[in-house]
Every structure is written in structure tokens, then in C-alpha cells.
Amino acid sequence: MNEWRDLRCGEVTAERVGERLTLAGWAARRRDHGGLVFVDLRDHTGLIQLVINPERSPEAATVAHEVRNEFVLRARGEVVRRAPEAVNPNLPTGEVEVQVDELEIVSRSEPLPFQLDEENVDENTRLRYRYLDLRTDRMQRNLRLSATVVAAIRRFMDSQGFVDIWTPNLTKATPEGARDFLVPVRLQPGHFFALPQSPQLFKQILMVSGFDRYYQIAVCFRDEDLRADRQFEFRQLDLELAFPTRDDVFRTLEGAVTASFEALGRTPPSAPFRQIPFDEAMLRYGSDKPDLRFGLEIEDATEVTRGSEFGVFANAPVVRFLRVPREFSRAELQRLEDVAKEWGAKGLAYLVYAENREVRSPIAKFLSESELEALHGEPGTTLLFVADTKSVVERVLGALRSQLGDELDLIDRSRDEFAWIVDFPLFEWKEDEQRWTFSHHPFTGMLPGHEELIESDPGSAVSLAYDLVWNGWELGSGSIRIHRSDIQQRVLRALGLSDEEIQEKFGFLLEVMRMGPPPHGGFALGIERFVALLAGESNIREIVAFPKTASGSEPMTGAPTTIPESVLAELGIRTIAPN
Ligand code: ASP
């Protein structure tokens, strides 16, 4: 290759026996046997064993005694076969070793804060020394997998005629339901750009400009609490089509998913993916991102218990239950009730059908023969009931379903279950603020005819939004958009904006939508979530090179930091001490 190395470490296999090679990499391990010194030389392709023999090269042996873990070395020597008893069948390079003639320490390393093969290193330490953490096999694999996926997606989008267009990062707030990150503008003190929560409006505008098919691997910024599947900044496969049907959008995403699986040499999930209406998902799974790798579906008992003597059931708007294939103990039921309460339930009623056909339950005596009959409990099962408003019942049983699926090992982890969730409501009622809000974003279209409901019955308007779900993770959302200025204006009004606010915030969009907008729609797929699942990781931090911690900081650089008063003054900003 060049003067540093002829091959990468993992490429020195048995075909190279007899060759004299220069190799470079990190010292993964050094074993000093008094005379002979063995060094495992490592790069991202693997390990090759160097043997430094003082009889062969006294100079190299002197250098070898100084070598410590993670020193960078250059070695020159001859590839030889290992003695049969020294062959390591677990390494591609395990049949050979390099007898070193020249050894050079290219750079040194202080003792590491943790060893690269150490397990369960505390995450703060890993992030503080991310450059070392990234040398581990796991992180090398994850970031390379991520690159493979992104490259496959780009190739696919390109092959489908999508045009990659860059949209601004310094822009006006785009409402996706999070807080904005703001950037002060020196030339206009008191004015701020917002970092985009997504390129939503720009991509819609590109459709009006005649681009027909747009895509971008776009970086988005959202100021919200960080979680396993959320960072302040993340990437989306962002796309938009003019004159689309919903199926066009679905087929595009299914193609991108298939291309990604194939690029990793994995069998893609069978497409087209199934479609589940939002209402059905909430009823059966208590979630709009159901994990479909297991059953444990929620069942409804509202009708059956309507006339019940058990007042809690009779009076609750909705009564639903989970039929769990297990005879829970009192202690287990207590713990499940605590979980239910954490999710907002007032209590958790149960019927335990013991193997001996006994029914253990404080509520059984209130239920009539016909009620019990209708529930048809099998021995060895427990029915867990929540009686409350629809949204509480869905939330609590959805959470219990996920938890029990995991705890009782009901999830078939060999399966990949993709689904489209469709027919979301257009608006959601915000109880605390007593107003309507959007359930996707304010530019989402609605079923034909549902325009009439915007003012008269916002709660029953059904949108043209859809989500893509994989094994219980929401991978992304999209919709067919509103492309008429008057309807857009009515939706913004329904969200409580005055005409002045609409003009100020979205005047430009309404103007665009008055100048020949084609029907359009699109989607955004969260790249990090998708890649994390492909990599078998449960936290997206594991596939991001330099992520933020849960508290929103970046331990390696120490960001965020305070800024000198003089710099702030230039921006027209004064800070107030946090209380
Ligand atoms: N902008 C939306 C989002 O980030 C996606 C879309 O509607 O295309 O979720």
C-alpha cells in the first residue's frame, strides 16, 4: 500500500507465508516471555501476532520491551506458519505469525482509563473517552454498519429518481412538536434562527418548485428529553413525492428497508408490510407502535360488564383486559398493580384462574355467572383489568403488555415485524391546555370529505398520516399533505392560531400554496433508530459516534459551555442566573 503498511492486520492470512511485509496498527496485547515477546497488532480488520525474537533482531527486541497497550507500531518481518499447537482457529490470521526484523514505536499511549476488551464499562467513562471506546469491536462494527446502510439507502433513492437536495440548517422554526434550538444572529441582534426540527416545509416547497421526488439524509434538531431512542440531533431519510398515492410512499420506504437488509446480507422482511388502522392498534395493543412479535392482545369487556354489580366496571367508560398465560401470585399482582398505577391507573383488578380450577379474585363475587362465562378464563391464566377512560385504559394495558411480553419471554426475537399504522386522527385534545393540537404536524392532509370536520368536529377528522413501526419502535412518520392554502389556514386556526400569528409564522407557506402546488406527500425515517435495530442495539447512543448523555451533555469535549459576556453582548444577549 504505502510506506506504513503493505496490508491491513486482518489480511495477513496463510497465503502470505514467505512474504516480507510492513504492517502498522495498535498493540492490543503484549506477552513478554523473557526472551520472546509476542505482540498482537490490531486494526479494524483484525489481529496479527508479531513475534519478536532477540536472536533474530536484538534492536527490535529492545523496542519490544518498551511497548505497552495501545502504542502505535510499525513492524517489518516475514510471515511464517505457526507451530501446529499454536494455531488459533478462531482468528482468520490464526495460522500465521510475523517474525519481526524491524520494530518502531510510532506513537505512545498513556495507560488507558479502561481496557478495550473490558465488559460493562460505565457509560460516562465510555463517552468521556469516546475515541478509545470507538476502537472497540462493537463500536467499529456499529458505525461501519451504519455507513453501509446509509450508502445502500442513497443508492436505492438515487435509483428511484429521487433528487438529493440540501435544505438550510439555519432557518425558521418548523413545528414537529418539540422545542427549537435557537441560534442568535450577530448581524441582527435580538433575532434568532431555529435549527430545523425537520426539513418539512422546505421539502413541501420543493414539490411546488417542480422537483417531483426529493430526498435527503437530513440532520434534525429537537430540544426534548433524551431517551434510548432520542438524541438532540439525529438523521432522517427525509423524502417527498409530488402526485403520490399513499402506496407510492409505502413502496419507496419498503424498498429502502429491503435495500438496507440486503446490503447487510440479511433476509429482508416480506413486503408489502401489513397496515393496521390506528384505532385497531390502540384497541388490540394499547400502542400506536405495537410490538407484533408476540400476541397477548388486549380484549374488551366494556359491553360484558356494563350492567355489572361491580361498580368500578359498570361505571367506567371503558373496561379492557389482558389474558396472561400465567397464574400470578399475590406478590406479582401487587407489583403489576404498582406498574399500572405508575402509568396512571387507579387500580388493577384481576381474576386468577388457578390450575386447580379455583378462581382467586376479590372481584369474582361481584361478577355474575354470565359475566364470568363471557370472559372464559382457562386454568393457569390471569385476566388483568383496567377500567377507566379510553386513553388511560389503552396506555396502561399497552405498557403492561410490553412489560409482560418481555418478562414472560413471549417475544419471538427471531422475527422482524414491520407494519404501517394508518388512519391517525388529525387532531388530539390537549387536556392540560384545553385545546386541540396536531397529532402529526399541522401540514398533514385528511381523508376526502373530512375538511368539513375541521371546525365542526375536529376530534373525528381522520388524517392521511402514517407511521412505520418495527418490533415496537416507531421508525418514522409521514403523510399526504394539505396542498390548498385555504384548508391549511383553517387547520392552523383550529390549532388556536390567530390570523396574525398564522401570517407571521406561516405566511410564506400559504403564499407558496397559492401558486400552483401539486398534491404531495412523503415520509421521514429515523436513521439512528433503524440502524440501532439493525445492529441489535437497544440505545441509539451505541450507533452514534459522539452522542450526548441522558442529561444532554457531551463528556469528551465538555459541551455545552458558558460563553464570555463580551461574546454574548455582541449578540445582544444577557443571561439570567438559573434559579
Ligand atoms: N417531517 C416529518 C417528521 O419529521 C416527516 C414527514 O411528515 O415527512 O416526522
Coordinates of C-alpha atoms and ligand atoms in Angstrom, one line a residue:
M1 CA 0.0 0.0 0.0
N2 CA 2.5 2.6 1.2
E3 CA 5.5 3.0 3.4
W4 CA 3.4 2.5 6.5
R5 CA 1.9 -0.8 5.6
D6 CA 1.6 -3.4 2.8
L7 CA -1.6 -5.0 4.2
R8 CA -4.1 -4.5 7.0
C9 CA -3.6 -6.6 10.1
G10 CA -6.6 -8.9 9.4
E11 CA -5.4 -9.6 5.9
V12 CA -2.3 -11.4 6.8
T13 CA -3.6 -14.9 6.2
A14 CA -1.8 -18.2 5.3
E15 CA -1.5 -17.3 1.5
R16 CA 1.1 -14.7 2.6
V17 CA 3.5 -17.2 4.1
G18 CA 7.0 -16.4 2.9
E19 CA 6.3 -12.7 2.2
R20 CA 8.2 -9.9 3.9
L21 CA 5.7 -7.3 4.9
T22 CA 5.5 -3.9 6.6
L23 CA 2.5 -3.7 9.0
A24 CA 1.1 -1.0 11.2
G25 CA -1.5 -0.8 13.9
W26 CA -2.1 -0.7 17.7
A27 CA -0.6 -3.0 20.2
A28 CA -3.7 -4.9 21.5
R29 CA -1.7 -7.1 23.9
R30 CA 1.9 -7.8 24.7
R31 CA 3.2 -11.0 26.2
D32 CA 6.8 -11.0 27.4
H33 CA 8.2 -14.5 27.7
G34 CA 11.6 -13.3 28.9
G35 CA 13.3 -13.9 25.6
L36 CA 10.5 -13.9 23.0
V37 CA 8.0 -11.1 23.0
F38 CA 4.5 -11.6 21.4
V39 CA 2.5 -8.5 20.3
D40 CA -1.0 -8.7 18.9
L41 CA -1.1 -5.9 16.3
R42 CA -4.6 -4.7 15.7
D43 CA -6.6 -2.5 13.3
H44 CA -10.2 -2.6 12.4
T45 CA -9.7 -5.6 10.2
G46 CA -8.4 -7.9 12.9
L47 CA -5.3 -9.0 14.8
I48 CA -1.9 -10.4 13.6
Q49 CA 0.6 -11.9 16.0
L50 CA 4.1 -10.4 15.9
V51 CA 6.9 -12.4 17.3
I52 CA 10.0 -10.5 18.4
N53 CA 13.0 -12.8 18.9
P54 CA 16.2 -11.2 20.3
E55 CA 18.2 -13.8 18.3
R56 CA 16.7 -12.6 15.1
S57 CA 16.7 -8.9 15.8
P58 CA 18.3 -7.6 19.1
E59 CA 17.2 -4.0 18.1
A60 CA 13.6 -5.0 17.7
A61 CA 13.7 -6.9 21.0
T62 CA 14.9 -3.8 22.8
V63 CA 12.0 -1.7 21.3
A64 CA 9.5 -4.5 22.1
H65 CA 10.2 -4.3 25.9
E66 CA 9.0 -0.7 25.8
V67 CA 5.7 -1.5 24.1
R68 CA 2.6 -1.1 26.1
N69 CA -1.1 -1.5 25.3
E70 CA -2.4 0.8 22.5
F71 CA 1.0 2.0 21.4
V72 CA 1.0 2.5 17.7
L73 CA 3.7 0.3 16.0
R74 CA 5.2 -0.3 12.6
A75 CA 6.8 -3.7 12.1
R76 CA 8.6 -5.3 9.2
G77 CA 9.1 -9.0 9.1
E78 CA 8.4 -12.3 7.5
V79 CA 5.1 -14.2 7.5
V80 CA 5.6 -17.7 8.8
R81 CA 3.4 -20.6 9.7
R82 CA 2.7 -21.1 13.4
A83 CA 3.7 -24.3 15.0
P84 CA 0.6 -26.7 14.9
E85 CA -0.1 -26.4 18.6
A86 CA 0.0 -22.6 18.4
V87 CA -2.6 -22.3 15.6
N88 CA -5.7 -20.2 16.7
P89 CA -8.7 -21.5 14.7
N90 CA -10.8 -18.5 16.0
L91 CA -8.7 -15.9 14.1
P92 CA -8.6 -15.6 10.3
T93 CA -4.9 -14.8 10.8
G94 CA -4.6 -17.7 13.4
E95 CA -2.4 -20.0 11.2
V96 CA 0.4 -17.5 10.8
E97 CA 2.6 -15.0 12.7
V98 CA 5.2 -12.4 11.7
Q99 CA 8.8 -12.9 12.7
V100 CA 9.8 -9.3 13.2
D101 CA 13.1 -7.8 11.9
E102 CA 12.3 -4.1 12.5
L103 CA 10.1 -2.6 15.0
E104 CA 9.3 1.1 15.5
I105 CA 7.1 2.8 18.1
V106 CA 5.2 5.3 16.0
S107 CA 3.3 6.8 18.9
R108 CA 2.8 6.1 22.6
S109 CA -0.2 5.8 24.8
E110 CA -0.7 6.7 28.4
P111 CA -2.2 3.8 30.4
L112 CA -5.9 3.6 29.4
P113 CA -8.8 4.5 31.7
F114 CA -10.3 1.2 30.7
Q115 CA -9.2 -1.8 28.7
L116 CA -10.8 -2.2 25.2
D117 CA -11.9 -5.7 25.9
E118 CA -13.3 -4.9 29.3
E119 CA -17.1 -5.5 29.6
N120 CA -19.6 -3.3 31.3
V121 CA -17.5 -0.1 31.3
D122 CA -19.6 2.7 32.8
E123 CA -21.2 4.7 30.0
N124 CA -20.0 8.1 31.2
T125 CA -16.4 6.8 31.1
R126 CA -17.0 5.4 27.6
L127 CA -18.3 8.8 26.4
R128 CA -15.6 10.7 28.2
Y129 CA -13.0 8.7 26.3
R130 CA -15.2 8.1 23.2
Y131 CA -12.1 8.0 20.9
L132 CA -11.0 4.9 22.8
D133 CA -14.5 3.4 23.0
L134 CA -14.8 3.7 19.3
R135 CA -11.8 1.5 18.9
T136 CA -13.7 -1.5 20.3
D137 CA -15.1 -4.2 18.0
R138 CA -18.6 -3.3 19.0
M139 CA -18.3 0.4 18.0
Q140 CA -16.3 -0.3 14.9
R141 CA -19.0 -2.8 13.8
N142 CA -21.9 -0.4 14.6
L143 CA -20.5 2.6 12.9
R144 CA -19.5 0.6 9.8
L145 CA -22.9 -1.0 9.7
S146 CA -24.4 2.4 9.8
A147 CA -22.3 3.6 6.9
T148 CA -23.3 0.5 4.9
V149 CA -27.0 1.2 5.5
V150 CA -26.8 4.8 4.6
A151 CA -24.9 4.0 1.4
A152 CA -27.5 1.4 0.5
I153 CA -30.3 3.9 1.1
R154 CA -28.7 6.5 -1.0
R155 CA -28.1 4.1 -3.9
F156 CA -31.7 3.0 -3.7
M157 CA -33.1 6.5 -3.6
D158 CA -30.9 7.5 -6.4
S159 CA -32.1 4.5 -8.5
Q160 CA -35.7 5.6 -7.9
G161 CA -35.1 9.0 -9.3
F162 CA -35.1 10.9 -6.1
V163 CA -33.0 14.1 -6.1
D164 CA -30.8 14.8 -3.1
I165 CA -31.3 18.5 -2.2
W166 CA -29.8 20.3 0.8
T167 CA -32.1 22.4 2.8
P168 CA -31.0 25.1 5.4
N169 CA -29.9 24.4 8.9
L170 CA -30.3 28.0 9.9
T171 CA -34.0 28.6 9.4
K172 CA -37.4 29.4 10.8
A173 CA -39.0 27.1 13.4
T174 CA -40.6 24.0 11.9
P175 CA -43.3 22.7 14.2
E176 CA -42.8 19.0 14.9
G177 CA -43.9 19.2 18.5
A178 CA -40.6 19.8 20.2
R179 CA -38.7 22.9 21.4
D180 CA -36.4 24.6 19.0
F181 CA -32.7 25.1 19.3
L182 CA -32.1 28.7 18.6
V183 CA -29.1 30.4 17.1
P184 CA -28.6 34.2 17.7
V185 CA -27.7 36.3 14.8
R186 CA -24.9 38.9 15.3
L187 CA -25.9 41.0 12.3
Q188 CA -29.5 41.3 13.7
P189 CA -29.3 41.4 17.5
G190 CA -32.4 40.0 19.1
H191 CA -33.1 37.8 16.1
F192 CA -32.7 34.1 16.1
F193 CA -32.6 31.3 13.6
A194 CA -34.0 28.0 14.6
L195 CA -32.3 24.8 13.8
P196 CA -34.7 22.6 11.8
Q197 CA -36.8 20.0 13.7
S198 CA -37.1 18.6 10.2
P199 CA -36.9 20.0 6.6
Q200 CA -40.7 19.6 6.4
L201 CA -41.7 22.9 4.8
F202 CA -38.7 23.1 2.5
K203 CA -39.4 19.7 1.1
Q204 CA -43.1 20.6 0.5
I205 CA -41.9 23.8 -1.2
L206 CA -39.6 21.8 -3.4
M207 CA -42.6 20.0 -4.7
V208 CA -44.2 23.3 -5.6
S209 CA -41.0 24.1 -7.4
G210 CA -41.4 21.0 -9.6
F211 CA -38.7 18.6 -8.2
D212 CA -41.2 15.8 -8.1
R213 CA -39.0 13.4 -6.0
Y214 CA -36.8 14.8 -3.3
Y215 CA -34.7 13.1 -0.6
Q216 CA -32.0 14.0 1.8
I217 CA -30.2 12.3 4.7
A218 CA -31.1 15.3 6.8
V219 CA -29.9 16.3 10.3
C220 CA -32.7 17.4 12.5
F221 CA -32.6 19.1 15.9
R222 CA -35.2 18.8 18.6
D223 CA -34.9 20.0 22.1
E224 CA -36.6 17.3 24.1
D225 CA -35.7 14.9 26.9
L226 CA -33.1 12.4 25.7
R227 CA -34.1 8.7 25.8
A228 CA -32.9 5.4 24.5
D229 CA -34.3 6.3 21.1
R230 CA -33.8 10.1 21.2
Q231 CA -30.9 12.5 20.8
F232 CA -31.0 16.3 20.4
E233 CA -29.7 15.8 16.9
F234 CA -30.4 12.8 14.6
R235 CA -30.6 12.0 11.0
Q236 CA -33.6 11.2 8.9
L237 CA -34.1 9.7 5.5
D238 CA -36.3 12.6 4.5
L239 CA -38.3 12.3 1.3
E240 CA -41.2 13.8 -0.6
L241 CA -43.1 13.0 -3.8
A242 CA -45.4 15.0 -6.0
F243 CA -48.6 13.4 -7.3
P244 CA -48.2 10.5 -5.0
T245 CA -50.6 7.9 -3.7
R246 CA -50.0 6.6 -0.1
D247 CA -48.9 3.3 -1.7
D248 CA -46.1 5.1 -3.6
V249 CA -44.7 6.3 -0.3
F250 CA -45.1 2.9 1.3
R251 CA -43.4 1.1 -1.6
T252 CA -40.5 3.6 -1.5
L253 CA -39.8 3.0 2.2
E254 CA -40.2 -0.7 1.8
G255 CA -37.6 -0.6 -0.9
A256 CA -35.2 1.4 1.2
V257 CA -35.7 -1.1 4.1
T258 CA -35.2 -4.0 1.7
A259 CA -32.1 -2.5 0.2
S260 CA -30.6 -1.9 3.7
F261 CA -31.2 -5.5 4.8
E262 CA -29.7 -6.8 1.6
A263 CA -26.7 -4.6 1.9
L264 CA -26.1 -6.3 5.3
G265 CA -26.6 -9.8 3.8
R266 CA -29.8 -10.3 5.7
T267 CA -33.1 -11.6 4.5
P268 CA -35.4 -8.6 4.2
P269 CA -38.8 -8.6 5.8
S270 CA -41.6 -9.6 3.4
A271 CA -43.2 -6.6 1.7
P272 CA -45.7 -5.0 1.4
F273 CA -45.8 -4.5 5.1
R274 CA -49.2 -5.0 6.8
Q275 CA -51.3 -2.0 7.6
I276 CA -53.0 -1.5 10.9
P277 CA -55.5 1.3 11.5
F278 CA -54.6 3.5 14.5
D279 CA -57.9 2.7 16.3
E280 CA -57.3 -1.0 15.9
A281 CA -53.7 -0.7 17.1
M282 CA -54.8 1.1 20.2
L283 CA -57.6 -1.4 20.9
R284 CA -55.5 -4.6 20.4
Y285 CA -52.1 -3.4 21.6
G286 CA -52.7 -0.2 23.6
S287 CA -50.0 1.4 21.5
D288 CA -49.5 3.1 18.1
K289 CA -46.2 1.4 17.8
P290 CA -47.1 -2.2 18.7
D291 CA -44.5 -4.9 19.0
L292 CA -46.1 -7.6 16.8
R293 CA -43.6 -10.3 17.7
F294 CA -46.0 -11.7 20.3
G295 CA -49.7 -11.9 20.9
L296 CA -51.0 -11.0 24.4
E297 CA -53.6 -8.8 22.8
I298 CA -55.9 -6.6 24.8
E299 CA -59.6 -7.7 24.9
D300 CA -62.6 -5.5 25.5
A301 CA -65.1 -6.2 28.4
T302 CA -67.0 -2.9 28.4
E303 CA -70.2 -4.4 27.0
V304 CA -70.0 -7.6 29.1
T305 CA -69.6 -5.6 32.3
R306 CA -72.0 -2.8 31.5
G307 CA -74.6 -4.0 34.0
S308 CA -72.2 -5.4 36.5
E309 CA -72.7 -5.3 40.2
F310 CA -69.1 -4.3 40.4
G311 CA -69.5 -0.5 40.2
V312 CA -66.0 0.2 39.0
F313 CA -66.7 -1.8 35.9
A314 CA -70.3 -0.7 35.4
N315 CA -69.4 3.0 35.6
A316 CA -66.1 3.2 33.8
P317 CA -66.3 4.4 30.2
V318 CA -64.1 1.5 29.1
V319 CA -63.2 -1.8 30.6
R320 CA -60.4 -3.9 28.9
F321 CA -58.1 -6.7 30.0
L322 CA -55.1 -8.8 29.2
R323 CA -55.3 -12.5 29.3
V324 CA -51.9 -13.6 30.6
P325 CA -50.9 -17.2 30.3
R326 CA -49.8 -17.5 33.8
E327 CA -51.2 -17.9 37.4
F328 CA -49.8 -14.9 39.1
S329 CA -49.0 -14.9 42.8
R330 CA -50.3 -12.1 45.2
A331 CA -46.8 -10.5 45.2
E332 CA -46.6 -10.5 41.5
L333 CA -50.1 -9.0 41.2
Q334 CA -49.1 -6.3 43.7
R335 CA -46.1 -5.4 41.6
L336 CA -48.1 -5.3 38.4
E337 CA -50.7 -3.0 40.1
D338 CA -47.8 -0.7 41.1
V339 CA -46.7 -0.6 37.4
A340 CA -50.3 0.1 36.3
K341 CA -50.5 3.0 38.8
E342 CA -47.3 4.4 37.6
W343 CA -48.9 4.6 34.1
G344 CA -52.0 6.4 35.6
A345 CA -54.4 3.6 36.5
K346 CA -56.4 3.9 39.7
G347 CA -56.1 0.1 40.3
L348 CA -55.7 -3.2 38.6
A349 CA -58.5 -5.7 39.0
Y350 CA -57.7 -9.4 38.4
L351 CA -59.1 -12.8 38.0
V352 CA -56.7 -15.6 38.6
Y353 CA -57.8 -19.0 37.2
A354 CA -55.7 -21.5 39.1
E355 CA -54.7 -24.8 37.7
N356 CA -57.0 -26.5 40.2
R357 CA -59.9 -24.6 38.6
E358 CA -60.3 -22.2 41.6
V359 CA -60.8 -18.6 40.8
R360 CA -58.8 -16.2 43.0
S361 CA -60.1 -12.7 42.9
P362 CA -61.6 -10.1 45.2
I363 CA -64.0 -9.1 42.4
A364 CA -65.2 -12.5 41.4
K365 CA -68.1 -12.4 43.9
F366 CA -69.4 -9.2 42.2
L367 CA -69.4 -10.8 38.8
S368 CA -72.4 -12.7 37.6
E369 CA -72.4 -16.2 36.1
S370 CA -72.9 -14.8 32.6
E371 CA -70.2 -12.2 33.0
L372 CA -67.7 -14.9 34.1
E373 CA -68.9 -17.1 31.3
A374 CA -68.2 -14.4 28.7
L375 CA -64.7 -14.0 29.9
H376 CA -64.0 -17.7 29.6
G377 CA -60.8 -17.9 31.7
E378 CA -58.7 -21.0 31.2
P379 CA -56.9 -22.7 34.2
G380 CA -53.4 -21.3 34.5
T381 CA -54.2 -17.8 33.3
T382 CA -54.7 -14.4 34.8
L383 CA -57.0 -11.7 33.5
L384 CA -55.8 -8.2 34.3
F385 CA -58.4 -5.5 34.0
V386 CA -58.2 -1.7 33.8
A387 CA -61.4 0.3 33.9
D388 CA -61.1 4.0 33.1
T389 CA -61.3 6.4 30.3
K390 CA -60.3 5.0 26.9
S391 CA -56.9 6.8 26.8
V392 CA -55.9 5.6 30.3
V393 CA -57.0 2.1 29.7
E394 CA -55.0 2.0 26.4
R395 CA -51.9 3.5 27.9
V396 CA -51.9 1.3 31.0
L397 CA -52.7 -2.0 29.3
G398 CA -50.3 -1.1 26.4
A399 CA -47.5 -0.6 29.0
L400 CA -48.3 -3.8 30.8
R401 CA -48.5 -5.8 27.6
S402 CA -45.0 -4.7 26.7
Q403 CA -43.6 -5.3 30.1
L404 CA -45.2 -8.8 30.3
G405 CA -44.2 -9.7 26.8
D406 CA -40.6 -9.1 27.8
E407 CA -40.7 -10.5 31.4
L408 CA -42.6 -13.7 30.4
D409 CA -40.3 -14.2 27.4
L410 CA -43.3 -14.1 25.0
I411 CA -41.4 -12.2 22.3
D412 CA -40.1 -14.2 19.4
R413 CA -36.8 -12.4 18.8
S414 CA -36.1 -14.2 15.6
R415 CA -39.0 -12.3 13.9
D416 CA -38.9 -8.9 12.2
E417 CA -42.4 -7.4 12.3
F418 CA -42.8 -4.3 10.2
A419 CA -46.2 -2.5 10.0
W420 CA -47.7 0.7 8.7
I421 CA -50.0 2.3 11.2
V422 CA -52.6 4.3 9.2
D423 CA -55.7 6.5 9.7
F424 CA -54.4 8.6 12.7
P425 CA -56.8 11.2 14.0
L426 CA -56.0 14.7 12.6
F427 CA -56.1 16.4 16.0
E428 CA -55.5 15.5 19.6
W429 CA -57.2 17.1 22.5
K430 CA -54.7 18.6 25.0
E431 CA -56.3 18.2 28.3
D432 CA -54.0 20.4 30.3
E433 CA -54.3 23.3 27.9
Q434 CA -57.9 22.6 26.9
R435 CA -57.2 23.0 23.2
W436 CA -56.7 20.9 20.0
T437 CA -53.2 20.1 18.9
F438 CA -52.0 18.3 15.8
S439 CA -51.3 14.6 16.1
H440 CA -48.6 14.5 13.3
H441 CA -47.8 18.1 12.3
P442 CA -50.0 20.9 11.1
F443 CA -49.4 20.2 7.3
T444 CA -51.0 16.8 7.4
G445 CA -53.8 16.2 5.0
M446 CA -57.1 14.5 5.8
L447 CA -59.5 11.9 4.3
P448 CA -61.6 13.4 1.4
G449 CA -64.7 15.0 3.0
H450 CA -63.1 15.4 6.4
E451 CA -62.3 19.1 5.7
E452 CA -65.8 19.7 6.9
L453 CA -64.9 18.4 10.3
I454 CA -62.1 20.8 10.9
E455 CA -64.4 23.3 12.6
S456 CA -67.5 21.2 13.4
D457 CA -65.9 18.1 15.0
P458 CA -62.1 18.2 15.0
G459 CA -61.9 15.1 17.1
S460 CA -63.3 12.8 14.4
A461 CA -61.3 14.1 11.5
V462 CA -59.1 11.3 10.2
S463 CA -55.7 12.3 8.8
L464 CA -53.7 10.9 5.9
A465 CA -50.7 10.4 8.2
Y466 CA -48.9 7.0 8.7
D467 CA -46.2 5.7 10.8
L468 CA -43.7 2.9 10.1
V469 CA -43.2 0.5 13.1
W470 CA -40.6 -2.2 13.5
N471 CA -40.7 -4.5 16.5
G472 CA -42.3 -1.9 18.8
W473 CA -40.1 1.0 17.6
E474 CA -41.5 3.9 15.6
L475 CA -39.1 4.3 12.8
G476 CA -40.7 7.3 11.3
S477 CA -43.8 9.1 10.1
G478 CA -45.2 10.8 7.1
S479 CA -48.4 11.9 5.4
I480 CA -50.1 13.1 2.3
R481 CA -50.1 16.9 2.8
I482 CA -52.5 19.7 2.7
H483 CA -51.9 21.4 -0.6
R484 CA -54.6 24.0 -0.5
S485 CA -53.9 27.4 1.1
D486 CA -57.5 27.8 2.4
I487 CA -57.5 24.4 4.1
Q488 CA -54.1 24.9 5.6
Q489 CA -55.3 28.2 7.0
R490 CA -58.4 26.5 8.6
V491 CA -56.3 23.8 10.2
L492 CA -53.9 26.4 11.7
R493 CA -56.9 28.3 13.0
A494 CA -58.3 25.1 14.5
L495 CA -55.0 24.8 16.4
G496 CA -55.7 28.1 18.1
L497 CA -53.6 30.4 16.0
S498 CA -54.9 33.9 15.3
D499 CA -54.8 35.1 11.7
E500 CA -52.0 37.5 12.6
E501 CA -50.0 34.6 14.1
I502 CA -50.7 32.5 11.0
Q503 CA -49.5 35.3 8.8
E504 CA -46.4 35.8 10.8
K505 CA -45.4 32.2 11.2
F506 CA -46.7 30.6 8.1
G507 CA -47.5 33.5 5.7
F508 CA -44.7 32.3 3.3
L509 CA -46.2 28.8 3.2
L510 CA -49.7 30.0 2.5
E511 CA -48.3 32.1 -0.3
V512 CA -46.5 29.2 -1.8
M513 CA -49.6 27.1 -1.6
R514 CA -51.4 29.7 -3.7
M515 CA -49.0 29.4 -6.6
G516 CA -49.7 26.1 -8.2
P517 CA -48.9 23.5 -5.6
P518 CA -49.2 19.9 -6.8
P519 CA -50.6 17.2 -4.4
H520 CA -47.7 15.9 -2.5
G521 CA -46.7 13.6 0.4
G522 CA -43.7 12.0 2.0
F523 CA -42.0 10.4 4.9
A524 CA -39.1 10.6 7.3
L525 CA -37.3 7.5 8.6
G526 CA -35.2 7.9 11.7
I527 CA -31.8 6.6 10.5
E528 CA -30.3 6.1 14.0
R529 CA -33.3 4.1 15.3
F530 CA -33.3 2.0 12.1
V531 CA -29.6 1.3 12.3
A532 CA -29.7 0.6 16.1
L533 CA -32.3 -2.1 15.5
L534 CA -30.3 -3.5 12.6
A535 CA -27.2 -3.6 14.8
G536 CA -29.2 -5.3 17.6
E537 CA -28.6 -2.3 19.9
S538 CA -31.3 -1.0 22.2
N539 CA -29.9 2.5 22.6
I540 CA -29.2 4.8 19.7
R541 CA -26.2 6.1 21.5
E542 CA -24.5 2.9 20.5
I543 CA -24.6 3.8 16.9
V544 CA -23.8 7.5 17.1
A545 CA -20.1 8.4 17.1
F546 CA -20.3 11.2 19.6
P547 CA -23.7 11.2 21.3
K548 CA -25.0 13.3 24.2
T549 CA -25.5 11.8 27.6
A550 CA -29.0 11.5 29.0
S551 CA -28.6 14.8 30.7
G552 CA -27.7 16.4 27.4
S553 CA -24.0 16.9 27.6
E554 CA -21.0 15.7 25.6
P555 CA -18.5 14.5 28.2
M556 CA -15.5 14.3 25.8
T557 CA -15.4 18.0 24.8
G558 CA -17.3 19.2 27.8
A559 CA -20.0 20.8 25.7
P560 CA -22.2 22.7 26.4
T561 CA -20.2 25.5 28.0
T562 CA -20.8 29.0 29.1
I563 CA -19.9 31.9 26.8
P564 CA -17.9 35.0 27.8
E565 CA -20.1 38.1 28.4
S566 CA -18.3 40.0 25.7
V567 CA -19.4 37.5 23.0
L568 CA -22.9 37.5 24.3
A569 CA -23.0 41.3 24.3
E570 CA -22.1 41.3 20.6
L571 CA -25.1 39.1 20.0
G572 CA -27.4 41.3 22.1
I573 CA -27.9 38.6 24.7
R574 CA -27.8 38.8 28.5
T575 CA -28.0 35.6 30.6
I576 CA -30.1 35.4 33.7
A577 CA -28.9 33.1 36.5
P578 CA -30.9 29.9 36.7
N579 CA -32.9 29.7 39.9
Ligands
ASP1 N1 -41.4 16.0 9.0 C1 -42.0 14.7 9.5 C2 -41.2 14.3 10.7 O1 -40.0 14.6 10.9 C3 -42.0 13.7 8.5 C4 -42.9 13.9 7.4 O2 -44.1 14.2 7.6 O3 -42.5 13.7 6.2 O4 -41.7 13.4 11.4

